[in-house]
Amino acid sequence: MTMLSFIETYHPATTSKKMLGLFAVTASMTGCATLGGGLTPTQCQQSNWQTIGYQDGLLGRSQDYIQKHIKQCAKANTVPDQQQWQQGREAGLKRYCTPLRAYQLGREGYDYNDVCPQSMTLDLLKAHDEGYLNYQREQRLNQLWYNTDPFWGSPFYSNRFGGWGGLDRRSRPYYPRSVPNNRYPKYTDTHQPTSSQPVAPRPVMPSPVTPSNDATIGSKK
């Protein structure tokens, strides 16, 4: 199965919702402890360490992460059950170490944690790179696509992509462009670049093509 058919079979948007639901369930079981700043003294005393390990595995956390739990729970005079935690983490890693999850991480702009078996690393990195490439493409579109484009509304650009120009208006860069007044007399560029606003390069317009002297339009043999 190619990566394209793989992605079409497992749509990222749909699967992301499922993963978020899974995270929500496990987070509710651990009191959102492993998603944020760490465990509270009460959570150290009452939590199921296998469940905490499972959540850490889902998030791709390394084996050394147990040391953070040990340090936090020492304040509550509690020692984590490392064996139970490790069993849960290994179960969580089985869900983390999949090409689908690696692609999702890249597609959402997150790093891939090197916590999976070496025999799977190459395939996982390929899936992550493909997802991250699509993430970068989307970021560029969000920066360059905006309704103040001087060609917006022309027959070629009108609603070409269903009005996506309204997305992420805050990240639009200043885009200087030469506009022929005879074609777009109503357009006036009122945007001024600021020191914090990146300036996109002026697009290079193709030179007009002129027929050679020995070419005759509509000639007959």
C-alpha atoms as a printed R data frame, in Angstrom:
    type eleno elety resid chain resno       x      y       z
1   ATOM     1    CA   MET     A     1   0.000  0.000   0.000
2   ATOM     2    CA   THR     A     2   1.408  3.385  -0.992
3   ATOM     3    CA   MET     A     3   1.481  6.289   1.461
4   ATOM     4    CA   LEU     A     4  -1.107  8.145  -0.646
5   ATOM     5    CA   SER     A     5  -3.620  5.309  -0.442
6   ATOM     6    CA   PHE     A     6  -2.684  4.857   3.204
7   ATOM     7    CA   ILE     A     7  -3.567  8.487   3.940
8   ATOM     8    CA   GLU     A     8  -6.776  8.294   1.915
9   ATOM     9    CA   THR     A     9  -7.816  5.200   3.869
10  ATOM    10    CA   TYR     A    10  -7.034  6.773   7.231
11  ATOM    11    CA   HIS     A    11  -8.103 10.384   6.837
12  ATOM    12    CA   PRO     A    12  -5.962 12.539   9.192
13  ATOM    13    CA   ALA     A    13  -8.844 14.751  10.280
14  ATOM    14    CA   THR     A    14 -11.053 11.799  11.189
15  ATOM    15    CA   THR     A    15  -8.310  9.882  12.927
16  ATOM    16    CA   SER     A    16  -7.169 12.960  14.840
17  ATOM    17    CA   LYS     A    17 -10.620 13.168  16.408
18  ATOM    18    CA   LYS     A    18 -10.350  9.536  17.461
19  ATOM    19    CA   MET     A    19  -6.915 10.099  18.977
20  ATOM    20    CA   LEU     A    20  -8.146 13.192  20.812
21  ATOM    21    CA   GLY     A    21 -11.016 11.129  22.179
22  ATOM    22    CA   LEU     A    22  -8.582  8.460  23.317
23  ATOM    23    CA   PHE     A    23  -6.411 11.068  25.001
24  ATOM    24    CA   ALA     A    24  -9.472 12.550  26.693
25  ATOM    25    CA   VAL     A    25 -10.479  9.182  28.143
26  ATOM    26    CA   THR     A    26  -7.036  8.353  29.473
27  ATOM    27    CA   ALA     A    27  -6.552 11.904  30.731
28  ATOM    28    CA   SER     A    28  -9.787 11.715  32.699
29  ATOM    29    CA   MET     A    29  -8.570  8.485  34.276
30  ATOM    30    CA   THR     A    30  -5.352 10.139  35.426
31  ATOM    31    CA   GLY     A    31  -6.786 13.545  36.216
32  ATOM    32    CA   CYS     A    32  -4.954 15.150  33.264
33  ATOM    33    CA   ALA     A    33  -1.778 14.579  35.215
34  ATOM    34    CA   THR     A    34   0.548 13.482  32.452
35  ATOM    35    CA   LEU     A    35  -0.678 16.024  29.899
36  ATOM    36    CA   GLY     A    36   0.465 19.065  31.819
37  ATOM    37    CA   GLY     A    37   2.827 20.035  34.601
38  ATOM    38    CA   GLY     A    38   2.919 16.708  36.421
39  ATOM    39    CA   LEU     A    39   1.303 14.790  39.256
40  ATOM    40    CA   THR     A    40  -0.138 16.319  42.391
41  ATOM    41    CA   PRO     A    41   0.433 14.673  45.797
42  ATOM    42    CA   THR     A    42  -3.122 13.303  45.754
43  ATOM    43    CA   GLN     A    43  -2.636 11.841  42.292
44  ATOM    44    CA   CYS     A    44   0.628 10.208  43.364
45  ATOM    45    CA   GLN     A    45  -1.203  8.413  46.173
46  ATOM    46    CA   GLN     A    46  -4.380  7.446  44.321
47  ATOM    47    CA   SER     A    47  -3.443  6.995  40.635
48  ATOM    48    CA   ASN     A    48  -3.161  3.713  38.783
49  ATOM    49    CA   TRP     A    49   0.459  3.587  37.631
50  ATOM    50    CA   GLN     A    50  -0.298  1.309  34.731
51  ATOM    51    CA   THR     A    51  -2.787  3.880  33.435
52  ATOM    52    CA   ILE     A    52  -0.246  6.687  33.865
53  ATOM    53    CA   GLY     A    53   2.347  4.632  31.993
54  ATOM    54    CA   TYR     A    54  -0.126  3.974  29.203
55  ATOM    55    CA   GLN     A    55  -0.775  7.702  28.842
56  ATOM    56    CA   ASP     A    56   2.962  8.432  28.772
57  ATOM    57    CA   GLY     A    57   3.390  5.805  26.064
58  ATOM    58    CA   LEU     A    58   0.633  7.360  23.959
59  ATOM    59    CA   LEU     A    59   2.520 10.652  24.133
60  ATOM    60    CA   GLY     A    60   5.804  9.019  23.102
61  ATOM    61    CA   ARG     A    61   7.625  9.706  26.345
62  ATOM    62    CA   SER     A    62  10.946  8.022  27.029
63  ATOM    63    CA   GLN     A    63  11.692  5.477  29.734
64  ATOM    64    CA   ASP     A    64  13.510  8.156  31.736
65  ATOM    65    CA   TYR     A    65  10.242 10.032  32.230
66  ATOM    66    CA   ILE     A    66   9.532  7.881  35.283
67  ATOM    67    CA   GLN     A    67  12.248  9.854  37.080
68  ATOM    68    CA   LYS     A    68  10.058 12.943  36.860
69  ATOM    69    CA   HIS     A    69   7.206 11.046  38.509
70  ATOM    70    CA   ILE     A    70   9.557  9.767  41.224
71  ATOM    71    CA   LYS     A    71  10.752 13.296  41.977
72  ATOM    72    CA   GLN     A    72   7.241 14.735  42.107
73  ATOM    73    CA   CYS     A    73   5.800 11.935  44.229
74  ATOM    74    CA   ALA     A    74   8.649 12.110  46.729
75  ATOM    75    CA   LYS     A    75   6.983 15.246  48.096
76  ATOM    76    CA   ALA     A    76   3.959 13.089  48.960
77  ATOM    77    CA   ASN     A    77   6.124 10.307  50.439
78  ATOM    78    CA   THR     A    78   4.936  8.005  47.653
79  ATOM    79    CA   VAL     A    79   7.030  5.721  45.449
80  ATOM    80    CA   PRO     A    80   5.677  5.003  41.939
81  ATOM    81    CA   ASP     A    81   5.213  1.386  40.921
82  ATOM    82    CA   GLN     A    82   7.793  1.334  38.127
83  ATOM    83    CA   GLN     A    83   6.864 -2.156  36.936
84  ATOM    84    CA   GLN     A    84   3.202 -1.234  36.496
85  ATOM    85    CA   TRP     A    85   4.177  2.053  34.863
86  ATOM    86    CA   GLN     A    86   6.482  0.289  32.391
87  ATOM    87    CA   GLN     A    87   3.798 -2.232  31.444
88  ATOM    88    CA   GLY     A    88   1.365  0.577  30.730
89  ATOM    89    CA   ARG     A    89   3.959  2.575  28.779
90  ATOM    90    CA   GLU     A    90   4.763 -0.380  26.516
91  ATOM    91    CA   ALA     A    91   1.064 -0.775  25.745
92  ATOM    92    CA   GLY     A    92   0.801  2.935  24.940
93  ATOM    93    CA   LEU     A    93   3.855  2.822  22.677
94  ATOM    94    CA   LYS     A    94   2.126  0.225  20.516
95  ATOM    95    CA   ARG     A    95  -0.385  2.937  19.627
96  ATOM    96    CA   TYR     A    96   2.309  5.605  19.250
97  ATOM    97    CA   CYS     A    97   4.723  3.594  17.077
98  ATOM    98    CA   THR     A    98   2.547  3.360  13.972
99  ATOM    99    CA   PRO     A    99   2.990  5.030  10.559
100 ATOM   100    CA   LEU     A   100  -0.422  6.645  10.951
101 ATOM   101    CA   ARG     A   101   0.476  8.291  14.241
102 ATOM   102    CA   ALA     A   102   3.884  9.363  12.898
103 ATOM   103    CA   TYR     A   103   2.160 10.971   9.906
104 ATOM   104    CA   GLN     A   104  -0.331 12.730  12.201
105 ATOM   105    CA   LEU     A   105   2.443 14.164  14.359
106 ATOM   106    CA   GLY     A   106   4.180 15.589  11.312
107 ATOM   107    CA   ARG     A   107   0.915 16.817   9.797
108 ATOM   108    CA   GLU     A   108   0.171 18.764  12.991
109 ATOM   109    CA   GLY     A   109   3.716 20.175  13.213
110 ATOM   110    CA   TYR     A   110   4.929 18.049  16.140
111 ATOM   111    CA   ASP     A   111   8.265 16.273  16.465
112 ATOM   112    CA   TYR     A   112   8.648 12.518  16.356
113 ATOM   113    CA   ASN     A   113  10.155 11.066  19.541
114 ATOM   114    CA   ASP     A   114  12.709  8.329  18.959
115 ATOM   115    CA   VAL     A   115  11.201  5.824  21.393
116 ATOM   116    CA   CYS     A   116  10.148  3.078  18.980
117 ATOM   117    CA   PRO     A   117  11.970 -0.128  17.981
118 ATOM   118    CA   GLN     A   118  14.867  0.490  15.596
119 ATOM   119    CA   SER     A   119  13.383 -1.907  13.051
120 ATOM   120    CA   MET     A   120  10.410  0.470  12.654
121 ATOM   121    CA   THR     A   121  12.306  3.762  12.738
122 ATOM   122    CA   LEU     A   122  12.841  4.174   8.986
123 ATOM   123    CA   ASP     A   123   9.178  3.664   8.076
124 ATOM   124    CA   LEU     A   124   8.037  5.927  10.904
125 ATOM   125    CA   LEU     A   125  10.419  8.707   9.897
126 ATOM   126    CA   LYS     A   126   9.232  8.503   6.283
127 ATOM   127    CA   ALA     A   127   5.609  8.820   7.403
128 ATOM   128    CA   HIS     A   128   6.481 11.710   9.735
129 ATOM   129    CA   ASP     A   129   8.429 13.538   7.014
130 ATOM   130    CA   GLU     A   130   5.526 13.247   4.579
131 ATOM   131    CA   GLY     A   131   3.109 14.608   7.166
132 ATOM   132    CA   TYR     A   132   5.457 17.463   8.076
133 ATOM   133    CA   LEU     A   133   5.887 18.363   4.402
134 ATOM   134    CA   ASN     A   134   2.116 18.767   4.080
135 ATOM   135    CA   TYR     A   135   2.126 20.829   7.291
136 ATOM   136    CA   GLN     A   136   4.736 23.190   5.818
137 ATOM   137    CA   ARG     A   137   2.747 23.549   2.606
138 ATOM   138    CA   GLU     A   138  -0.355 24.461   4.558
139 ATOM   139    CA   GLN     A   139   1.559 27.061   6.571
140 ATOM   140    CA   ARG     A   140   2.818 28.705   3.380
141 ATOM   141    CA   LEU     A   141  -0.701 28.829   1.960
142 ATOM   142    CA   ASN     A   142  -2.006 30.376   5.172
143 ATOM   143    CA   GLN     A   143   0.634 33.099   4.901
144 ATOM   144    CA   LEU     A   144   0.187 33.883   1.221
145 ATOM   145    CA   TRP     A   145  -3.557 33.443   0.704
146 ATOM   146    CA   TYR     A   146  -5.558 36.540   1.605
147 ATOM   147    CA   ASN     A   147  -8.504 38.505   0.283
148 ATOM   148    CA   THR     A   148  -6.489 41.682  -0.366
149 ATOM   149    CA   ASP     A   149  -4.695 40.043  -3.288
150 ATOM   150    CA   PRO     A   150  -5.104 42.507  -6.203
151 ATOM   151    CA   PHE     A   151  -6.159 39.652  -8.459
152 ATOM   152    CA   TRP     A   152  -8.819 38.475  -6.013
153 ATOM   153    CA   GLY     A   153 -12.196 38.560  -7.731
154 ATOM   154    CA   SER     A   154 -10.865 38.240 -11.260
155 ATOM   155    CA   PRO     A   155 -12.445 35.490 -13.405
156 ATOM   156    CA   PHE     A   156  -9.466 33.196 -12.823
157 ATOM   157    CA   TYR     A   157  -9.247 33.546  -9.033
158 ATOM   158    CA   SER     A   158 -12.895 34.058  -8.076
159 ATOM   159    CA   ASN     A   159 -13.802 31.499  -5.379
160 ATOM   160    CA   ARG     A   160 -11.213 29.138  -6.769
161 ATOM   161    CA   PHE     A   161 -10.788 27.395  -3.433
162 ATOM   162    CA   GLY     A   162 -14.078 28.278  -1.806
163 ATOM   163    CA   GLY     A   163 -12.909 31.423  -0.042
164 ATOM   164    CA   TRP     A   164 -10.045 30.000   1.985
165 ATOM   165    CA   GLY     A   165  -8.468 33.433   2.036
166 ATOM   166    CA   GLY     A   166 -10.196 34.147   5.345
167 ATOM   167    CA   LEU     A   167  -8.050 31.622   7.197
168 ATOM   168    CA   ASP     A   168  -5.405 32.837   9.608
169 ATOM   169    CA   ARG     A   169  -5.563 36.519   8.729
170 ATOM   170    CA   ARG     A   170  -2.982 37.400  11.378
171 ATOM   171    CA   SER     A   171  -0.203 35.563   9.543
172 ATOM   172    CA   ARG     A   172  -0.673 37.249   6.177
173 ATOM   173    CA   PRO     A   173   2.533 38.883   4.971
174 ATOM   174    CA   TYR     A   174   2.688 42.207   3.209
175 ATOM   175    CA   TYR     A   175   2.708 41.417  -0.510
176 ATOM   176    CA   PRO     A   176   3.754 44.269  -2.850
177 ATOM   177    CA   ARG     A   177   2.643 43.814  -6.435
178 ATOM   178    CA   SER     A   178   2.374 45.955  -9.553
179 ATOM   179    CA   VAL     A   179  -1.231 46.313 -10.679
180 ATOM   180    CA   PRO     A   180  -2.269 47.581 -14.134
181 ATOM   181    CA   ASN     A   181  -4.650 50.486 -13.454
182 ATOM   182    CA   ASN     A   182  -6.591 49.921 -16.671
183 ATOM   183    CA   ARG     A   183  -7.539 46.389 -15.549
184 ATOM   184    CA   TYR     A   184  -8.082 47.007 -11.825
185 ATOM   185    CA   PRO     A   185  -8.877 50.735 -11.457
186 ATOM   186    CA   LYS     A   186 -10.624 50.266  -8.092
187 ATOM   187    CA   TYR     A   187  -7.644 48.623  -6.412
188 ATOM   188    CA   THR     A   188  -5.535 50.794  -4.127
189 ATOM   189    CA   ASP     A   189  -2.827 49.320  -1.938
190 ATOM   190    CA   THR     A   190  -3.287 50.819   1.532
191 ATOM   191    CA   HIS     A   191  -1.161 48.269   3.385
192 ATOM   192    CA   GLN     A   192   2.129 49.455   4.787
193 ATOM   193    CA   PRO     A   193   4.792 47.008   5.958
194 ATOM   194    CA   THR     A   194   5.988 47.148   9.549
195 ATOM   195    CA   SER     A   195   9.281 46.053  11.068
196 ATOM   196    CA   SER     A   196   7.625 42.888  12.403
197 ATOM   197    CA   GLN     A   197   5.833 42.074   9.162
198 ATOM   198    CA   PRO     A   198   7.737 39.969   6.596
199 ATOM   199    CA   VAL     A   199   7.802 41.275   3.055
200 ATOM   200    CA   ALA     A   200   7.129 38.698   0.381
201 ATOM   201    CA   PRO     A   201   9.104 38.990  -2.877
202 ATOM   202    CA   ARG     A   202   7.477 40.690  -5.828
203 ATOM   203    CA   PRO     A   203   6.258 38.050  -8.310
204 ATOM   204    CA   VAL     A   204   8.072 37.903 -11.627
205 ATOM   205    CA   MET     A   205   5.638 38.363 -14.490
206 ATOM   206    CA   PRO     A   206   6.399 36.460 -17.726
207 ATOM   207    CA   SER     A   207   7.494 38.472 -20.749
208 ATOM   208    CA   PRO     A   208   4.931 38.787 -23.564
209 ATOM   209    CA   VAL     A   209   5.417 36.376 -26.431
210 ATOM   210    CA   THR     A   210   5.699 38.046 -29.851
211 ATOM   211    CA   PRO     A   211   5.514 36.101 -33.124
212 ATOM   212    CA   SER     A   212   8.622 36.016 -35.273
213 ATOM   213    CA   ASN     A   213   8.773 37.967 -38.531
214 ATOM   214    CA   ASP     A   214   8.490 34.886 -40.699
215 ATOM   215    CA   ALA     A   215   5.358 33.661 -38.898
216 ATOM   216    CA   THR     A   216   2.058 34.652 -40.464
217 ATOM   217    CA   ILE     A   217  -1.132 34.220 -38.489
218 ATOM   218    CA   GLY     A   218  -3.878 32.545 -40.468
219 ATOM   219    CA   SER     A   219  -1.700 31.896 -43.495
220 ATOM   220    CA   LYS     A   220  -2.608 29.186 -45.951
221 ATOM   221    CA   LYS     A   221  -0.230 26.854 -47.681
